[in-house]
C-alpha positions in Angstrom: -49.4 -24.8 -91.2 -51.8 -21.9 -90.4 -51.4 -18.7 -88.4 -53.9 -17.1 -86.0 -54.4 -13.4 -86.4 -56.3 -10.8 -84.5 -57.1 -7.1 -85.3 -56.6 -3.9 -83.4 -59.2 -1.7 -81.7 -62.4 -1.0 -83.5 -62.4 -4.2 -85.4 -64.7 -7.2 -84.8 -64.2 -9.6 -81.9 -62.9 -12.3 -84.3 -59.7 -14.2 -84.8 -58.7 -15.2 -88.3 -56.9 -18.3 -89.6 -54.5 -17.6 -92.4 -52.2 -19.7 -94.5 -48.6 -18.8 -94.5 -49.1 -17.3 -97.9 -51.8 -15.0 -96.6 -54.9 -16.9 -97.7 -57.9 -16.5 -95.4 -59.2 -19.9 -94.3 -61.9 -18.5 -92.0 -62.8 -16.1 -89.2 -64.0 -17.3 -85.8 -66.1 -15.1 -83.6 -65.3 -14.8 -79.8 -68.9 -14.4 -78.7 -69.6 -11.4 -76.4 -65.9 -10.4 -76.2 -65.2 -6.7 -76.7 -62.3 -5.6 -78.9 -61.6 -2.4 -77.0 -57.9 -2.4 -78.0 -56.6 -5.9 -78.8 -52.9 -6.0 -79.2 -50.7 -9.1 -79.1 -51.8 -12.8 -79.2 -50.0 -15.9 -78.3 -50.5 -19.7 -78.2 -49.5 -21.5 -75.1 -50.3 -23.9 -72.3 -53.2 -23.2 -69.9 -55.3 -24.8 -67.2 -55.9 -28.1 -68.9 -52.7 -30.1 -69.4 -52.1 -31.0 -73.0 -54.4 -28.4 -74.4 -53.1 -25.4 -76.3 -54.8 -22.0 -75.5 -55.0 -18.8 -77.4 -54.3 -15.7 -75.3 -55.4 -12.3 -76.6 -54.0 -9.2 -75.0 -56.7 -6.6 -74.3 -53.9 -4.3 -73.2 -53.7 -1.3 -75.5 -54.2 2.2 -74.0 -52.6 4.8 -76.2 -53.8 7.7 -74.1 -53.4 5.9 -70.7 -57.0 6.5 -69.7 -58.0 3.0 -68.6 -57.6 1.6 -65.1 -58.2 -2.0 -65.9 -57.0 -4.4 -68.6 -57.5 -8.1 -69.4 -56.2 -11.2 -71.2 -58.8 -13.3 -73.0 -58.0 -17.0 -72.9 -59.6 -20.0 -74.5 -58.6 -23.4 -75.9 -57.4 -23.2 -79.4 -60.5 -23.8 -81.6 -60.6 -26.4 -84.3 -60.9 -25.1 -87.9 -64.5 -26.5 -88.2 -66.1 -24.2 -85.7 -67.4 -20.7 -86.3 -67.8 -19.3 -82.8 -66.0 -19.6 -79.5 -68.8 -19.5 -76.9 -66.9 -19.7 -73.6 -63.6 -18.0 -72.7 -61.8 -16.8 -69.6 -61.3 -13.1 -68.9 -58.2 -12.6 -66.8 -58.7 -9.0 -65.5 -55.8 -7.1 -64.0 -54.6 -3.7 -62.9 -51.0 -2.3 -62.7 -49.7 -1.3 -59.3 -48.5 2.1 -60.6 -51.3 3.4 -62.8 -52.2 3.1 -66.5 -49.8 1.7 -69.2 -50.0 1.1 -72.9 -48.9 -2.5 -73.7 -48.7 -4.3 -77.0 -46.7 -7.5 -76.1 -47.3 -10.6 -74.0 -45.5 -13.8 -73.4 -46.7 -17.0 -71.7 -44.3 -19.3 -70.0 -45.3 -22.8 -71.0 -43.8 -24.3 -67.9 -45.1 -22.1 -65.2 -48.1 -20.7 -67.2 -47.3 -17.2 -65.9 -48.2 -14.4 -68.3 -45.8 -11.5 -68.9 -47.0 -8.1 -70.1 -44.5 -5.7 -71.7 -45.3 -2.0 -72.0 -44.8 0.1 -75.1 -44.8 3.9 -74.4 -42.9 4.2 -71.1 -39.4 5.7 -71.4 -38.1 2.1 -71.2 -40.5 -0.9 -71.7 -41.6 -2.2 -68.3 -42.3 -5.9 -67.7 -45.1 -7.1 -65.4 -46.1 -10.6 -64.4 -49.5 -12.2 -63.9 -48.7 -15.5 -62.2 -50.5 -18.7 -62.6 -53.2 -19.6 -61.6 -54.8 -16.4 -62.8 -58.2 -15.5 -61.3 -61.2 -15.6 -63.6 -63.5 -14.1 -61.0 -61.6 -11.1 -59.5 -59.3 -8.4 -60.6 -55.6 -9.2 -60.1 -52.7 -6.8 -59.6 -49.7 -7.6 -61.8 -46.2 -7.5 -60.3 -43.5 -5.3 -61.8 -40.4 -7.4 -62.4 -38.1 -5.2 -64.4 -37.5 -3.3 -67.6 -35.8 -3.7 -70.9 -33.0 -1.4 -72.1 -35.2 0.0 -74.8 -38.8 1.1 -75.4 -41.6 1.0 -78.1 -42.1 -2.8 -77.8 -44.9 -3.8 -80.2 -44.9 -7.6 -80.0 -43.2 -10.6 -78.3 -43.0 -14.3 -79.1 -41.8 -17.5 -77.6 -40.8 -20.7 -79.3 -43.1 -23.8 -78.7 -40.4 -25.3 -76.5 -40.1 -22.0 -74.6 -36.3 -21.8 -74.9 -36.2 -18.9 -77.4 -37.7 -15.4 -77.0 -38.2 -12.6 -79.5 -39.2 -9.0 -78.7 -40.0 -6.6 -81.5 -40.0 -2.8 -81.7 -40.8 -0.6 -84.8 -37.1 -0.8 -85.8 -35.5 -3.8 -84.1 -35.8 -7.5 -83.3 -34.2 -8.8 -80.1 -33.5 -12.5 -79.3 -32.8 -14.4 -76.1 -31.9 -18.0 -75.6 -33.2 -19.3 -72.3 -31.1 -21.6 -70.2 -32.6 -24.8 -68.8 -35.0 -24.0 -65.9 -34.4 -20.3 -66.4 -37.5 -18.1 -65.9 -38.5 -15.6 -68.6 -37.9 -12.7 -66.2 -34.3 -13.9 -65.6 -33.7 -14.4 -69.3 -34.8 -10.9 -70.1 -32.3 -9.5 -67.6 -29.5 -10.5 -70.0 -28.4 -8.5 -73.0 -30.2 -9.8 -76.1 -28.8 -10.6 -79.5 -29.9 -8.0 -82.1 -31.2 -9.8 -85.2 -31.2 -8.4 -88.7 -34.6 -6.8 -89.3 -36.1 -5.2 -92.4 -38.2 -2.4 -91.2 -41.8 -2.6 -92.3 
């Protein structure tokens, strides 16, 4: 019944646990992590079967000045702890230079991570396949693009069969077919949902 929240660049390296009415339960520090430009966050499967992991996208780059990015991954903390002391840093580079990205998806079946860029003429989709290295820098693979740009967030249902991608002005929805990969699902034309612009 609670929601995990992270803050953008320049804010502390914390995650916050909020009620669905906006009440702050607590903040949990990610020890020694650096919030250079945290963007999206998702909950999904990871290395240990049956354990939920939080994934934080250290992928923002408004001016496209960075050469390297990362995903921070750790088991979902219980509400009675104050600090996450150990976490994985999944470092990566793009095969075609710098990008500003604000959206990630994790496939709960394959555990592949998808990064979706924001400021390219059309939002590009890159894949960081499982198992992701925790000791070296990986190169993500370009797998396609969306028919729009300015993607600011993405989400998957717990079962993984529904996907949402948000821009400043729109919300797009995909229903995944059985055994269909995220990349194949995103090749289809989405359903446009009603969205009240913030």
